Every structure is written in C-alpha cells, then in structure tokens.
Short mmCIF file of C-alpha atoms and ligand atoms in Angstrom, two decimals:
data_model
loop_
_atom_site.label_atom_id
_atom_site.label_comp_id
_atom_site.label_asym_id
_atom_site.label_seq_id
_atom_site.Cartn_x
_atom_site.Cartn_y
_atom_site.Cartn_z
CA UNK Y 1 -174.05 124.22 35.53
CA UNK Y 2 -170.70 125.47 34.59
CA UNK Y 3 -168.50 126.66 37.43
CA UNK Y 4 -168.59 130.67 36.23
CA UNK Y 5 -172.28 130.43 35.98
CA UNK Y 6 -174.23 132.18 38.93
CA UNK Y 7 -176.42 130.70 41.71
CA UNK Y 8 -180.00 130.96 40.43
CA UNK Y 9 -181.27 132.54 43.53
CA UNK Y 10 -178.54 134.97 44.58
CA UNK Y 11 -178.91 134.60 48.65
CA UNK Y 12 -180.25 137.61 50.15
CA UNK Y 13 -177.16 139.35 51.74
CA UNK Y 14 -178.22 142.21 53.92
CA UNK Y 15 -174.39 142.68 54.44
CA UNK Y 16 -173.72 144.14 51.17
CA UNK Y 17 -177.00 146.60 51.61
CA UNK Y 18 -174.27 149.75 51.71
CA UNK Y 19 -172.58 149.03 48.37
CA UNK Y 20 -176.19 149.96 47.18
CA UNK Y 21 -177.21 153.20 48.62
CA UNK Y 22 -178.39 156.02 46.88
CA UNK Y 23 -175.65 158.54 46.52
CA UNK Y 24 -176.96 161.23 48.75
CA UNK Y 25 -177.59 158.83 51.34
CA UNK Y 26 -173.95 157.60 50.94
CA UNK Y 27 -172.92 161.47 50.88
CA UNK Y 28 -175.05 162.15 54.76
CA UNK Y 29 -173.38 159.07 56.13
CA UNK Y 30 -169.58 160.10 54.85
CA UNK Y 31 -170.29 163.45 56.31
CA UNK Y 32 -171.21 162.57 59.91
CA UNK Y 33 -168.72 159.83 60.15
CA UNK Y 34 -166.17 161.95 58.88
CA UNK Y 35 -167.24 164.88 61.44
CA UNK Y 36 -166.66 162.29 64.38
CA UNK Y 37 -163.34 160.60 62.97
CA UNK Y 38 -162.34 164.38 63.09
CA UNK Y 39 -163.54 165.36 66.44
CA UNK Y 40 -161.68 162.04 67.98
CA UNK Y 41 -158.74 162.34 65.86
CA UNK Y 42 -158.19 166.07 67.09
CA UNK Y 43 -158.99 164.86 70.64
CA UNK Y 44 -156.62 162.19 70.98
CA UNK Y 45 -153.95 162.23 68.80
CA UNK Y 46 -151.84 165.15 69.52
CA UNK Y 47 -149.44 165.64 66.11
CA UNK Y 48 -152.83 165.79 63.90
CA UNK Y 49 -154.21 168.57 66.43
CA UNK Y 50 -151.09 170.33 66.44
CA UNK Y 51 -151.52 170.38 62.59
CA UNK Y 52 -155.02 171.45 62.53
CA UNK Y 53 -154.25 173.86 65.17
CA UNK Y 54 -151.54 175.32 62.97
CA UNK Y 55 -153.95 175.92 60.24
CA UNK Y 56 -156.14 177.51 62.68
CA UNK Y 57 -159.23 174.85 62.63
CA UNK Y 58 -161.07 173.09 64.30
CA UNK Y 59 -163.58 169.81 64.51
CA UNK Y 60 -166.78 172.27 63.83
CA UNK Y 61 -165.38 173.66 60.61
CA UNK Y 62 -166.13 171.00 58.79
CA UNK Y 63 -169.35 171.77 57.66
CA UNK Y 64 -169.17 169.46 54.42
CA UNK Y 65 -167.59 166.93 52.53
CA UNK Y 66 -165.68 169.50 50.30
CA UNK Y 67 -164.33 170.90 53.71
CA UNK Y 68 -161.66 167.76 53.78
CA UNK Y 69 -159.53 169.37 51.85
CA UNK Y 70 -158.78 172.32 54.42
CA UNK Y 71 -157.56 169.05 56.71
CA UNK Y 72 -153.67 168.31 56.54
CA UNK Y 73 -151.96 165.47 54.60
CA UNK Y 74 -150.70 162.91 56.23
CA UNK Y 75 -148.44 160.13 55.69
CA UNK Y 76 -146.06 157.16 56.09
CA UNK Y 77 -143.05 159.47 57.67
CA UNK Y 78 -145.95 160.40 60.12
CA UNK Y 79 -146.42 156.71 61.17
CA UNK Y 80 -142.62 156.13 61.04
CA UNK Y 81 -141.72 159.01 63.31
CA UNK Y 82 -144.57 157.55 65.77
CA UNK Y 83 -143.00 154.45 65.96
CA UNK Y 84 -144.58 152.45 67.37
CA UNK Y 85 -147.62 153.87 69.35
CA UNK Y 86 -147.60 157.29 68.72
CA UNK Y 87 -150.64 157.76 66.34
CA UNK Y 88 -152.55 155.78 68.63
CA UNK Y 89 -156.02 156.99 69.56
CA UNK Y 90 -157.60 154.71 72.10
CA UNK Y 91 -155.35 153.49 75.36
CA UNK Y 92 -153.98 149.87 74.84
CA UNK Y 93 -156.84 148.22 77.00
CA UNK Y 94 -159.27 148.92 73.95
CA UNK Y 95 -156.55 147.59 71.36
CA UNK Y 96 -157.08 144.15 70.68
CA UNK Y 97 -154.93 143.69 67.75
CA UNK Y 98 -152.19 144.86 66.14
CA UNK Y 99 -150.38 144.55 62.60
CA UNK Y 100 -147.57 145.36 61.22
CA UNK Y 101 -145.71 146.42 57.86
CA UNK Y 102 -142.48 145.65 57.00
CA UNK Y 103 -141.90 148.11 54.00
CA UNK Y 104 -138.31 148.00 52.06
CA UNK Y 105 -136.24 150.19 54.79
CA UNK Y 106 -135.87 151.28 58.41
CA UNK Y 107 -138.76 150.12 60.77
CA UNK Y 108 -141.81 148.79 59.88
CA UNK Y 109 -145.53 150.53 60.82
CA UNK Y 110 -147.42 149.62 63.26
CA UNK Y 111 -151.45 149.83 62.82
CA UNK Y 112 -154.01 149.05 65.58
CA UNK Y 113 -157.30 147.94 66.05
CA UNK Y 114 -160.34 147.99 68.86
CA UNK Y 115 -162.58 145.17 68.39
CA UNK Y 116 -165.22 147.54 66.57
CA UNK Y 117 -162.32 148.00 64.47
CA UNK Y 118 -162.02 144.39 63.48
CA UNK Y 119 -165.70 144.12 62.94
CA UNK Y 120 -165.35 146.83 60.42
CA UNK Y 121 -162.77 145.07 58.30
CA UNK Y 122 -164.64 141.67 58.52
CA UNK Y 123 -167.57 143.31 56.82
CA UNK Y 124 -165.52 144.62 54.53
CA UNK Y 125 -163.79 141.78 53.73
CA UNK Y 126 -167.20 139.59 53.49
CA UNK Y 127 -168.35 142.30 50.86
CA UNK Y 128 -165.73 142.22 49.43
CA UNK Y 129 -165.92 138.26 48.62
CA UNK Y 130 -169.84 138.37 48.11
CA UNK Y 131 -168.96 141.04 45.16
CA UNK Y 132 -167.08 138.51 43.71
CA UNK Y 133 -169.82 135.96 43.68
CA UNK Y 134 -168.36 133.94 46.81
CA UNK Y 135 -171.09 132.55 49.06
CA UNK Y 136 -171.54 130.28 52.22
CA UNK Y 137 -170.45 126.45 51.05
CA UNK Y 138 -167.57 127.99 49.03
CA UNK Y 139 -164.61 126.60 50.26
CA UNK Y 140 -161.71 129.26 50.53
CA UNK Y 141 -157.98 128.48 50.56
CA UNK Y 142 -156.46 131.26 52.26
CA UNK Y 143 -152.94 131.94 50.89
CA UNK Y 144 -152.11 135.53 52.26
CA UNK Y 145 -149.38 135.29 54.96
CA UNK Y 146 -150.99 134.78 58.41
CA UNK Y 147 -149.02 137.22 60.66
CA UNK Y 148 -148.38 140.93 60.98
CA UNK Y 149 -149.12 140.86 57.48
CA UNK Y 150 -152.83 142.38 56.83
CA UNK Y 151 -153.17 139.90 54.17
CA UNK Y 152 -153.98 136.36 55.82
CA UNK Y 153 -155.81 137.14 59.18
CA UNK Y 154 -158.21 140.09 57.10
CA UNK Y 155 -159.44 137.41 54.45
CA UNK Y 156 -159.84 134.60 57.41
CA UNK Y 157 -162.20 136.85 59.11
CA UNK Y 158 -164.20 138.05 56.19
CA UNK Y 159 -164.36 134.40 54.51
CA UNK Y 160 -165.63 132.80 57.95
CA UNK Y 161 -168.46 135.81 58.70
CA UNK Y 162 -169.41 134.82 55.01
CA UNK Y 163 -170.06 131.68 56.30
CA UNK Y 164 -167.50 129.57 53.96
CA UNK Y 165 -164.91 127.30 54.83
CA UNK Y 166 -161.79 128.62 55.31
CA UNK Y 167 -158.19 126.98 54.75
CA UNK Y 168 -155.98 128.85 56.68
CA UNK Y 169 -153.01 127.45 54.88
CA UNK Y 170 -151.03 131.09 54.76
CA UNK Y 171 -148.48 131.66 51.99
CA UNK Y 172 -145.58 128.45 50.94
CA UNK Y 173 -145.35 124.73 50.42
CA UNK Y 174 -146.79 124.97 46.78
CA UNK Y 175 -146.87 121.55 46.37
CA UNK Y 176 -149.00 121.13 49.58
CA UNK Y 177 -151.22 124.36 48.30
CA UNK Y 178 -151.85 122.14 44.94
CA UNK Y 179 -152.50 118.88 47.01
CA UNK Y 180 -155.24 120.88 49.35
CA UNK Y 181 -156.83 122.58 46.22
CA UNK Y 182 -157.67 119.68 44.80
CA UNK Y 183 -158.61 116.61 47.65
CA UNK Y 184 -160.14 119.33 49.47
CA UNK Y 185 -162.45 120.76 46.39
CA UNK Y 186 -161.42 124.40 47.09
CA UNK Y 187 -163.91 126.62 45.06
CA UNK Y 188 -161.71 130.28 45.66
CA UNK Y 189 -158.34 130.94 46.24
CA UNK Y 190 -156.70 134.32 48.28
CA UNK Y 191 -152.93 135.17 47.25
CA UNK Y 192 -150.97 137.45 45.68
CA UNK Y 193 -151.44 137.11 41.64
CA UNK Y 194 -147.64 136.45 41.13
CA UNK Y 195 -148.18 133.76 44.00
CA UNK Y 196 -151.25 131.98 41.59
CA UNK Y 197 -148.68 132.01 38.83
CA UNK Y 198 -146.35 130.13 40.81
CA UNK Y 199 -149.09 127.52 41.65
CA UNK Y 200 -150.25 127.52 38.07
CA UNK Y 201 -146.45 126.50 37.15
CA UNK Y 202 -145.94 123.80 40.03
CA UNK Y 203 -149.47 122.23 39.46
CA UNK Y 204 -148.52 122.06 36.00
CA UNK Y 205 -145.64 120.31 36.77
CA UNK Y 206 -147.09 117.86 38.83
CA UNK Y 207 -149.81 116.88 36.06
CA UNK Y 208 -152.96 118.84 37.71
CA UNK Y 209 -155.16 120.30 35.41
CA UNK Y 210 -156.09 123.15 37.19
CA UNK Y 211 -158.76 123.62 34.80
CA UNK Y 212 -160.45 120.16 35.66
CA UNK Y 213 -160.75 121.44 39.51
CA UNK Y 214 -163.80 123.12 41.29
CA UNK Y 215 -161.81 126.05 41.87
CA UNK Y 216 -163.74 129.36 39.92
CA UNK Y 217 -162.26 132.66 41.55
CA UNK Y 218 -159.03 134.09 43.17
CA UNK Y 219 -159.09 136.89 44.93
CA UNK Y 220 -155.87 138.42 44.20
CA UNK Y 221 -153.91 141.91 45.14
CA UNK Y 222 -151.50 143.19 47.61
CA UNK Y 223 -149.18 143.90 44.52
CA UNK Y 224 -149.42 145.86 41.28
CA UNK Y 225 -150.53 143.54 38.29
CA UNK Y 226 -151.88 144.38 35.28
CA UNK Y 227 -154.93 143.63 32.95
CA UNK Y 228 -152.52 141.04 30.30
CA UNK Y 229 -151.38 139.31 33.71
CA UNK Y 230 -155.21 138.80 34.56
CA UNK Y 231 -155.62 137.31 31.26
CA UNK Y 232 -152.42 135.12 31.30
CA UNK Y 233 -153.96 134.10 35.21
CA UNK Y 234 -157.30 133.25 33.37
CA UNK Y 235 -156.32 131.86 30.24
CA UNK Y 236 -153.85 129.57 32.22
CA UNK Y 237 -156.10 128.39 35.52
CA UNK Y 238 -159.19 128.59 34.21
CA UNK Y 239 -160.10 130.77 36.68
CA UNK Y 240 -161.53 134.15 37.22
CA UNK Y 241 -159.36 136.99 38.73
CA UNK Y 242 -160.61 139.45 40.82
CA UNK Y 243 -158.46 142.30 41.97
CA UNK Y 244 -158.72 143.38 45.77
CA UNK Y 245 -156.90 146.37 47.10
CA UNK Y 246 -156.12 147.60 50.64
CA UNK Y 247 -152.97 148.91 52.28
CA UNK Y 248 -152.29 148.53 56.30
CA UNK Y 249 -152.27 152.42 57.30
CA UNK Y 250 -156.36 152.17 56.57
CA UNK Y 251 -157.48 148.41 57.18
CA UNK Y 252 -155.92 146.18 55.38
CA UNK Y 253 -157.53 144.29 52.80
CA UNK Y 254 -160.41 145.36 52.04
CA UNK Y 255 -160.70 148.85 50.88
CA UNK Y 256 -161.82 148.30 47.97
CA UNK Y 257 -162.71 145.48 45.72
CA UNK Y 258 -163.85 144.43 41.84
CA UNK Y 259 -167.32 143.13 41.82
CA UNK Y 260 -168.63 139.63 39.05
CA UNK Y 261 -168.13 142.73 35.98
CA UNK Y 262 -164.18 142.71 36.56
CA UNK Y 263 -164.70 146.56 35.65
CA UNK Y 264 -162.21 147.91 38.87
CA UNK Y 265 -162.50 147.87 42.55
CA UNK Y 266 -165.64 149.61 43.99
CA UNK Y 267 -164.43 151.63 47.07
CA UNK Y 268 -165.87 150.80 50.33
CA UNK Y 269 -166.78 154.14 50.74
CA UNK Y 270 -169.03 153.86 53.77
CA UNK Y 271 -165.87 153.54 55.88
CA UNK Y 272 -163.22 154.78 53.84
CA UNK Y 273 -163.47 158.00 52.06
CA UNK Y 274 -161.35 158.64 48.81
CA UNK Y 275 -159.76 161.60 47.37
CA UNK Y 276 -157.48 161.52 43.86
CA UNK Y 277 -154.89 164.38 44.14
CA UNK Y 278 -151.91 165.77 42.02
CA UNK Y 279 -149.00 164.45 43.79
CA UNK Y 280 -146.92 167.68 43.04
CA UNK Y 281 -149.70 170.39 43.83
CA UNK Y 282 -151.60 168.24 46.16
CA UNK Y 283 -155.11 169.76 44.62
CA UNK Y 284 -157.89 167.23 43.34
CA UNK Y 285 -157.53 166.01 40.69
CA UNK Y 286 -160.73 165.65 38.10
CA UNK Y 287 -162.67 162.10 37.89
CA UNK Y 288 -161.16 160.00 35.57
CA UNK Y 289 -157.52 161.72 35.74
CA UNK Y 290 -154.92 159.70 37.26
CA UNK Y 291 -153.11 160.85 40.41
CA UNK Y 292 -152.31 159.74 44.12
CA UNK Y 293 -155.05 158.12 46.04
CA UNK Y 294 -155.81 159.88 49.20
CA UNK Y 295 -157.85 158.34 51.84
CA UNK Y 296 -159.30 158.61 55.17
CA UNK Y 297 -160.84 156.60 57.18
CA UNK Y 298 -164.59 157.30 58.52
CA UNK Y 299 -164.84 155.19 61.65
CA UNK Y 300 -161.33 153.53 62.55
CA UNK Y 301 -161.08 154.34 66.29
CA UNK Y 302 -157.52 152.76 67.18
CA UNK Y 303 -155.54 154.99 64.41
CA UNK Y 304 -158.02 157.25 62.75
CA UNK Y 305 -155.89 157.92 59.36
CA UNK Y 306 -157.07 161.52 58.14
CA UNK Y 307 -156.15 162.32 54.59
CA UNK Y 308 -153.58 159.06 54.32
CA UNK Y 309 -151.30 159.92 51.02
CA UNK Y 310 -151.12 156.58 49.75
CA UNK Y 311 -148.39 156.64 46.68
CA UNK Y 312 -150.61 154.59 44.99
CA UNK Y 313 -151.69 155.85 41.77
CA UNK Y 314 -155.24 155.61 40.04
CA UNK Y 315 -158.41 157.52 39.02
CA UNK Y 316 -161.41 157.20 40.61
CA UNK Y 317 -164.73 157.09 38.51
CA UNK Y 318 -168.78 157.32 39.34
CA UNK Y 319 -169.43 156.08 36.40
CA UNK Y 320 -172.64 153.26 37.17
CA UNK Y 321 -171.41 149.91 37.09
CA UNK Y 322 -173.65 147.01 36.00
CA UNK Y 323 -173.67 145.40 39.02
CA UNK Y 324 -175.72 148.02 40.83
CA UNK Y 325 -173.16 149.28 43.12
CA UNK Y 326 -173.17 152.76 43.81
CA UNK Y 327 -169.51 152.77 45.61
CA UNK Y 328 -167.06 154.40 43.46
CA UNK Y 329 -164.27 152.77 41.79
CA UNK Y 330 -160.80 153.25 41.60
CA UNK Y 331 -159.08 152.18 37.87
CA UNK Y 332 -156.76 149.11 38.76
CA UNK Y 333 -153.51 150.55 40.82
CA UNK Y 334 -150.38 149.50 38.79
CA UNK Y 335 -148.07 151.41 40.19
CA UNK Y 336 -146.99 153.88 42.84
CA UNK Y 337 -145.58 156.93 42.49
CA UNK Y 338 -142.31 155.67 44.99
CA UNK Y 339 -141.56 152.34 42.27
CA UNK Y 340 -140.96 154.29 39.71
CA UNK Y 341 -137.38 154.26 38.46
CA UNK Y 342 -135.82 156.56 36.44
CA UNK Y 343 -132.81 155.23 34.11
CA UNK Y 344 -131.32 157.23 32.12
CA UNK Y 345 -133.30 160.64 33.20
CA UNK Y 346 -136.66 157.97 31.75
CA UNK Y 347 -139.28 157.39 34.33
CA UNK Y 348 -140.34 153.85 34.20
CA UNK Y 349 -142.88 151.64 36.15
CA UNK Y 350 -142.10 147.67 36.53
CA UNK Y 351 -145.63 147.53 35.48
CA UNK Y 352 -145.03 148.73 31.95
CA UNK Y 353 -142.59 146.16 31.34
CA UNK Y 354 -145.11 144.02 32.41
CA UNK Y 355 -147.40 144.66 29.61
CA UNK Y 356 -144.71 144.90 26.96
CA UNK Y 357 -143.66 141.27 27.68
CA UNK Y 358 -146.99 139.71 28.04
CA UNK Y 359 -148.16 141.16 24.30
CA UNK Y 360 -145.02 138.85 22.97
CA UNK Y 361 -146.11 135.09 22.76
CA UNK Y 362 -143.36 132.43 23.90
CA UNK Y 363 -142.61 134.87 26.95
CA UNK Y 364 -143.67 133.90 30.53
CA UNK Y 365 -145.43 136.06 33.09
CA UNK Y 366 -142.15 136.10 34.94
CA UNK Y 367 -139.62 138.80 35.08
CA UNK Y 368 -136.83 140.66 36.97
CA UNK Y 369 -135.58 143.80 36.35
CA UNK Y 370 -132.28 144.44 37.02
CA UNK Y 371 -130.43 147.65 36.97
CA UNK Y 372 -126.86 148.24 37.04
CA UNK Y 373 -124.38 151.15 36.38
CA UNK Y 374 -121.76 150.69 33.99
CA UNK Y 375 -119.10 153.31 33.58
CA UNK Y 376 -121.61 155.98 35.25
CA UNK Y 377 -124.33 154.95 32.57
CA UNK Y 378 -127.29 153.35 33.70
CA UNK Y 379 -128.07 149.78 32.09
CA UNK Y 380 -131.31 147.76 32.88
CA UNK Y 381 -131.24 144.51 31.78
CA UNK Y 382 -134.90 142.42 31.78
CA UNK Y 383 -134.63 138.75 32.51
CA UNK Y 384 -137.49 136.69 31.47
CA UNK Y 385 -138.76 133.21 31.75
CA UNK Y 386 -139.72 131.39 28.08
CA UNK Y 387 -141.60 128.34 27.83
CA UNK Y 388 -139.00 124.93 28.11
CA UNK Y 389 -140.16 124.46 24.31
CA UNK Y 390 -138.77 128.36 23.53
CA UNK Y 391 -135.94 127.57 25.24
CA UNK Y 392 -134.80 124.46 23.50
CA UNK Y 393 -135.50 126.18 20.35
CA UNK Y 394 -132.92 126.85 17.97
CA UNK Y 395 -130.37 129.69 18.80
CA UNK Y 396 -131.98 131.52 15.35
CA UNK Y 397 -135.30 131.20 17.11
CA UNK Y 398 -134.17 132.43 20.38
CA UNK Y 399 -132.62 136.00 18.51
CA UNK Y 400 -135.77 136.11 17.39
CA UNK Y 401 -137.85 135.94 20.82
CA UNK Y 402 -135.02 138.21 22.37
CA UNK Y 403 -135.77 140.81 19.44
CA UNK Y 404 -139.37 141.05 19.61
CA UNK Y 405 -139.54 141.29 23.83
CA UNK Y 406 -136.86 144.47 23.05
CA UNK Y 407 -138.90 146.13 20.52
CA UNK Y 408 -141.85 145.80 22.69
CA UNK Y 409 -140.38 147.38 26.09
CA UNK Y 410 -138.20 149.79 23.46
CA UNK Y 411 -142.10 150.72 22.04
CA UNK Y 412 -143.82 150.91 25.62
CA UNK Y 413 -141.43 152.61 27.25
CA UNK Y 414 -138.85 154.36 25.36
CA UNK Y 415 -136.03 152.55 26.42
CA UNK Y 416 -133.97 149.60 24.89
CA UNK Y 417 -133.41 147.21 27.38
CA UNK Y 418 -130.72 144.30 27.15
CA UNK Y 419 -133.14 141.15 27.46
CA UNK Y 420 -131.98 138.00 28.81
CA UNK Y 421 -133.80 135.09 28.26
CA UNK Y 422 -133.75 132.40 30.92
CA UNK Y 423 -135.12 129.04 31.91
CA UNK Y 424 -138.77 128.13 32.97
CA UNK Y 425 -138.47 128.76 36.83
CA UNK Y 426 -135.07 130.19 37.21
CA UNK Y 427 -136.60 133.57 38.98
CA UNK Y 428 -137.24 133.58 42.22
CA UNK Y 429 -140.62 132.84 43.16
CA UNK Y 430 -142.01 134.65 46.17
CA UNK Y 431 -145.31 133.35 48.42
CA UNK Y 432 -146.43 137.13 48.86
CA UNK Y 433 -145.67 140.25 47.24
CA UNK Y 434 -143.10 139.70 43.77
CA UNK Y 435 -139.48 141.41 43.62
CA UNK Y 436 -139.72 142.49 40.29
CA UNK Y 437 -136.89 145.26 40.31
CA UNK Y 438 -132.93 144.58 41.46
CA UNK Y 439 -131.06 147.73 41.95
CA UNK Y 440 -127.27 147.26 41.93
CA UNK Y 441 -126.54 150.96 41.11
CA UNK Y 442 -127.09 152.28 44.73
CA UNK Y 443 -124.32 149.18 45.69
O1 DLL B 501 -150.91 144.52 50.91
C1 DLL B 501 -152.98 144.58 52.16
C2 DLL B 501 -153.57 143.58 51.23
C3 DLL B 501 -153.50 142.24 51.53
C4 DLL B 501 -154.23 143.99 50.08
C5 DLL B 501 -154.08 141.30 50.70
C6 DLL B 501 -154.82 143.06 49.25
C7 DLL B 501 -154.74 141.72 49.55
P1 DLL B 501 -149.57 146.42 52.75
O2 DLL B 501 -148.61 145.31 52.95
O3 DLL B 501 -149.60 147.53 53.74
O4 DLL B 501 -151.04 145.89 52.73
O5 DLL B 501 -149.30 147.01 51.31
C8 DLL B 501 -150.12 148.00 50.78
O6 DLL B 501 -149.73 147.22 48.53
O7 DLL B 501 -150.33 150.69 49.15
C9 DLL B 501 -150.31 149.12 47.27
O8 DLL B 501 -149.13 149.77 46.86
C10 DLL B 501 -150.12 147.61 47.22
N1 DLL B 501 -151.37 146.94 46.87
C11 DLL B 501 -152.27 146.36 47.67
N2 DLL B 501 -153.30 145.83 46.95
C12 DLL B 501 -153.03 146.12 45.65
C13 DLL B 501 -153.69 145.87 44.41
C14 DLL B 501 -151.54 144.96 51.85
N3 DLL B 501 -154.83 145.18 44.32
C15 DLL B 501 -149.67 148.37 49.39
N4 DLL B 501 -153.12 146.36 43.28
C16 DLL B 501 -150.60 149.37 48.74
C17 DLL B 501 -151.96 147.06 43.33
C18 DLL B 501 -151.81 146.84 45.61
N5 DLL B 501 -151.29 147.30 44.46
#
C-alpha cells in the first residue's frame, strides 16, 4: 500500500459527525448557540454591552442568523485596550488557561480559556487532523512552538484525543527534527510551511531522502502560503500539504481546516460562525467574492469574540465538496488586508511575489523583501535563494535567472523590482511564522 493511499476501512469517527450535518440542522444549532454567546457576552463583558446598548439592542433581538449583522464589529484595538483581562467573561477561578499573541508592535493579546473551552478546541483540532486522513497509530511530530503561542499546545491536544502519538518537539534544532522524523517513523508533521521548507533543505543536506520516510502529511498554516509553495512542499518532501487556519482571538488552531480533496479549509462552523465583509463598507460581501473574514464565536465562554474583524482576506463558498462535508469553506487566506504594502502608490501582497518567483525554475521557495527609500523614492529590492548549481553558473546564466524572476514580479504585480540573487540558505530561516518583508523606509 502506498503511503497516500487510504485505510480500507475508514474507522468510524463519531467526532467528526458535525462536519456532516444537513445544512438546516447546522443553521438551528448556529442560531441558538449564537443567541446564548450573545446573552453572556452582553451580561458579562461590559464594553460589548455598552456597544449594543448604544445601538439600542438587546440579547432577544436576535431572532435569526441574518440578525448578526445589527451586532457591532469588533476587533484587535478592542483586545489591546483590554489589556490584559478586560474582555474577560468568566472570573479567573473558571480560567484554566491562557495564551498569548505577540503581534509586530506594542503589547501582545491575551485570550482565555475555561476547561469547556479547551475541550472545544481539542475537538476541533482532532477534526481537523481526521479531515486530513490522520488516525490513531499515526505518529505526529509536533513542530508549532509550545508556549503562549496557540500553535504547539492546540495540535498536542487534538493529536492525543485522536489517539496518535504525539512528539512534542515544539519549533528548532532542525537537525534533531530530521533525526526524530526518521528513527522515530513519524507518519505527519505540524509546522509552519516555511518551517517544512527549512527541514526539506537541512534533511537534504544531511543525505535524508525525505521521500524514502513514512512521513505522508503536514499539517501546515499559521502563515500565508500559497498554492505553487504547496506544490514546491510536495514535489520536494514527497508529502501532502494540508493547510490549517486559526488565529488566537477565536481558538487558535483550528478554525478551519482542508479535508483529503486539498480543495480549502472547511470552517468549523458548529463553533465558529463566519461572515465575509467589504473591509471599507463593512456590508457582506456575496459568496465567492473576496473580502475580510469576520467571525464569531458560538460557545467560547472565557472571551466570547462577537463579530471578530480578522484582516484576513478570503471568500467563503457552499459549494459541496467531495468529501461530504457540509461546513463551508474559506478559499486559502494569502494575505491580510494590514501586510499589504504600498510602494510607489502600488498595493502589493508578499504573497504575490510569492507566486511570481515560484513560476521561474532555478529559483528557491525562499525570499525577503526588502524596502528602502532612496532620495524620497521608494525601492524594493527581492532577494532570493537559487539552487548551489544556479549559483555557480556562469555570470551570463545568472543575468539570465535575474531577468526572468523581474519580468515575472514586473508581470504579477506591476512593479519592477531590483532582484538580488543570493546563496542557498543565506535568508534567515525562522522555526514559526517567515519574515518575508524588511522595511527600512520607516528607519
Ligand atoms: O497562528 C494559530 C495557528 C497555529 C494557526 C498553528 C494554524 C496553525 P496567531 O498567532 O494569533 O494564531 O496568528 C493568526 O495567522 O489571523 C492569519 O493572518 C495567520 N494565519 C493563521 N493560519 C493561516 C493559514 C495562529 N493557514 C494569524 N493561512 C491569522 C494564512 C494564516 N494565514
């Protein structure tokens, strides 16, 4: 049996029973969850009754699911001016845990959970690995920082209530990551995608074949990535990639997740109800069109997050899926609506230049972008890895690399980079979420 073939016998897995519920069903349970995450969220957090109160409603007035959008946005400046406690719903004795994000500036966010909190996200998080075809007797190397990060303590609790083994082996020592992988005969691997690069390069280096190991799935996300970089991850590994998505202010982990057709992440909308919005107008916006993900939660008792305005940016279709899931799905979230960068009055995403390098063969899945102003004209210069091979190439050959990754970005985006070509493993490698854009113009 090859390792991407499926267990004859799928085990029967009454935990994922909710990813297949007819529609209306799904619809009755949103609506009475979302009735009581009101009614507590009014009752004990005062700056989202103040809101409601300002608008003149109340828990009773809504009457259906269409009704959520007469509830107030909220968002991160809401969590940041409660630092630390101050969306907190439940007094400390029923808090068991909390997280914490760090985020690029200022103080970091603090999220909270009661212990039917936790049990949420574990069954999210075992869904989420059964939809990718993980089962008990896989053996899971955790990668995702164990800490205040969401990442590693969300997938230790989902993989062990699946009944695998777990590695709790957190994020680093890539050399140990590659030992364990192999003696230990890891079959799935949690990390951030640019993380599995990384390990795809240093087991490479250290003559593993990651293609000759057990290992069949990662469950990657955390970070935007795009479909080539999936490709690149498979091509490379051997692998497949599955994308997970989640953000602290909900759950972590865990919101959502792609199921064996690799077709997006279904939304675990049981617990977490999702709303597509025009970031500008704030009014829905139409399945299929892109705009910000809005979410609320329908049963998180600690920090009940009403109408969360997550930057992230996607489209959310109900389209069926072949995998029998009736859970939405969100299109994969390359960027947010706060990376974007604008250079020379041109609104760019990292995740474009992304997908203009990996079209170009001889490039590497590794990249900085680096932005600098030069006599009050913006300059962004892309530095990317090429293969050693590339690189020793003859200077000729190396004009000619340079002037195809140019053309690309100059075709995807509109604007003509300088690109600097640069040795295998001269950009800094991260063991969680990639820097992929330098900003010297605000220095
Ligand atoms: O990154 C939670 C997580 C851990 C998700 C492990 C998946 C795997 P935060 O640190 O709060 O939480 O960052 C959340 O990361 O709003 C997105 O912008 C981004 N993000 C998370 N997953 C994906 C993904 C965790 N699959 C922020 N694709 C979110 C694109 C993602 N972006």
């Amino acid at each position: 049996m090859s390792k991407h073939s499926l267990p004859k016998a799928a085990p029967f897995d009454p935990v994922s029973a909710p990813d297949f519920l007819p529609p209306s069903q799904l619809r009755e349970l949103q609506l009475a969850r979302l009735q009581d995450m009101v009614a507590h969220a009014f009752h004990h957090v005062a700056p989202f009754r103040s809101r409601m109160s300002e608008r003149g409603l109340e828990p009773g007035d809504i009457q259906s699911l269409d009704d959520i959008t007469r509830l107030p946005f909220c968002d991160k400046a809401d969590l940041r001016d409660g630092y630390p406690f101050g969306l907190f719903a439940t007094p400390m004795s029923e808090i068991v845990r909390l997280h914490a994000s760090t985020g690029t500036t200022g103080k970091p966010i603090v999220v909270a959970y009661t212990r039917q909190d936790v049990e949420v996200w574990t069954n999210v998080m075992c869904r989420s690995l059964v939809a990718c075809g993980l089962h008990r007797g896989d053996i899971v190397q955790n990668a995702y920082g164990y800490g205040l990060f969401t990442g590693g303590l969300g997938a230790h609790y989902g993989a062990e209530a699946l009944g695998a083994t777990v590695i709790p082996i957190s994020g680093g020592n890539t050399q140990r990551q590659i030992m364990v992988l192999k003696d230990f005969k890891v079959t799935a691997i949690c990390c951030t995608p640019s993380y599995f690069l990384h390990i795809i390069d240093q087991a490479a280096e250290l003559g593993v074949n990651l293609k000759d190991l057990p290992l069949r799935a990662g469950v990657f996300g955390a970070e935007p990535w795009t479909e080539s970089m999936r490709q690149r991850i498979q091509q490379d590994s051997g692998i497949k990639a599955y994308d997970i998505y989640g953000l602290s202010e909900i759950v972590g982990p865990g919101v959502a997740m792609e199921c064996l057709c690799q077709a997006g992440p279904h939304i675990f909308e049981d617990f977490f109800y999702p709303e597509v919005i025009d970031s500008a107008t704030g009014k829905p916006c139409a399945e299929g069109v892109e705009g910000e993900l809005v979410l609320t939660t329908l049963s998180k008792h600690a920090m009940p997050m009403i109408r969360y305005r997550t930057r992230d940016i996607t489209a959310l279709t109900s389209e069926p899926c072949a995998c029998g899931r009736t859970l939405r799905r969100i299109k994969r979230i390359s960027r947010r609506s706060d990376d974007m960068i604008i250079i020379r009055g041109v609104n760019l995403y990292p995740s474009q230049i992304e997908t203009a390098l990996l079209k170009v063969e001889g490039a590497l899945p590794h990249y900085q972008i680096v932005l600098t102003r030069e006599k009050g004209l913006d300059e962004m210069e892309v530095q990317v890895e090429v293969t050693q091979d590339v690189f020793s190439d003859t200077v000729g050959g190396l004009e000619q690399l340079q002037a195809r990754l140019t053309k690309s970005i100059e075709t995807t985006t509109g604007l003509r980079p300088r690109v600097r070509l640069v040795q295998p493993r001269s950009i800094q490698r991260s063991e969680g979420k990639a820097k992929r854009v330098i900003d010297q113009r605000k220095m």
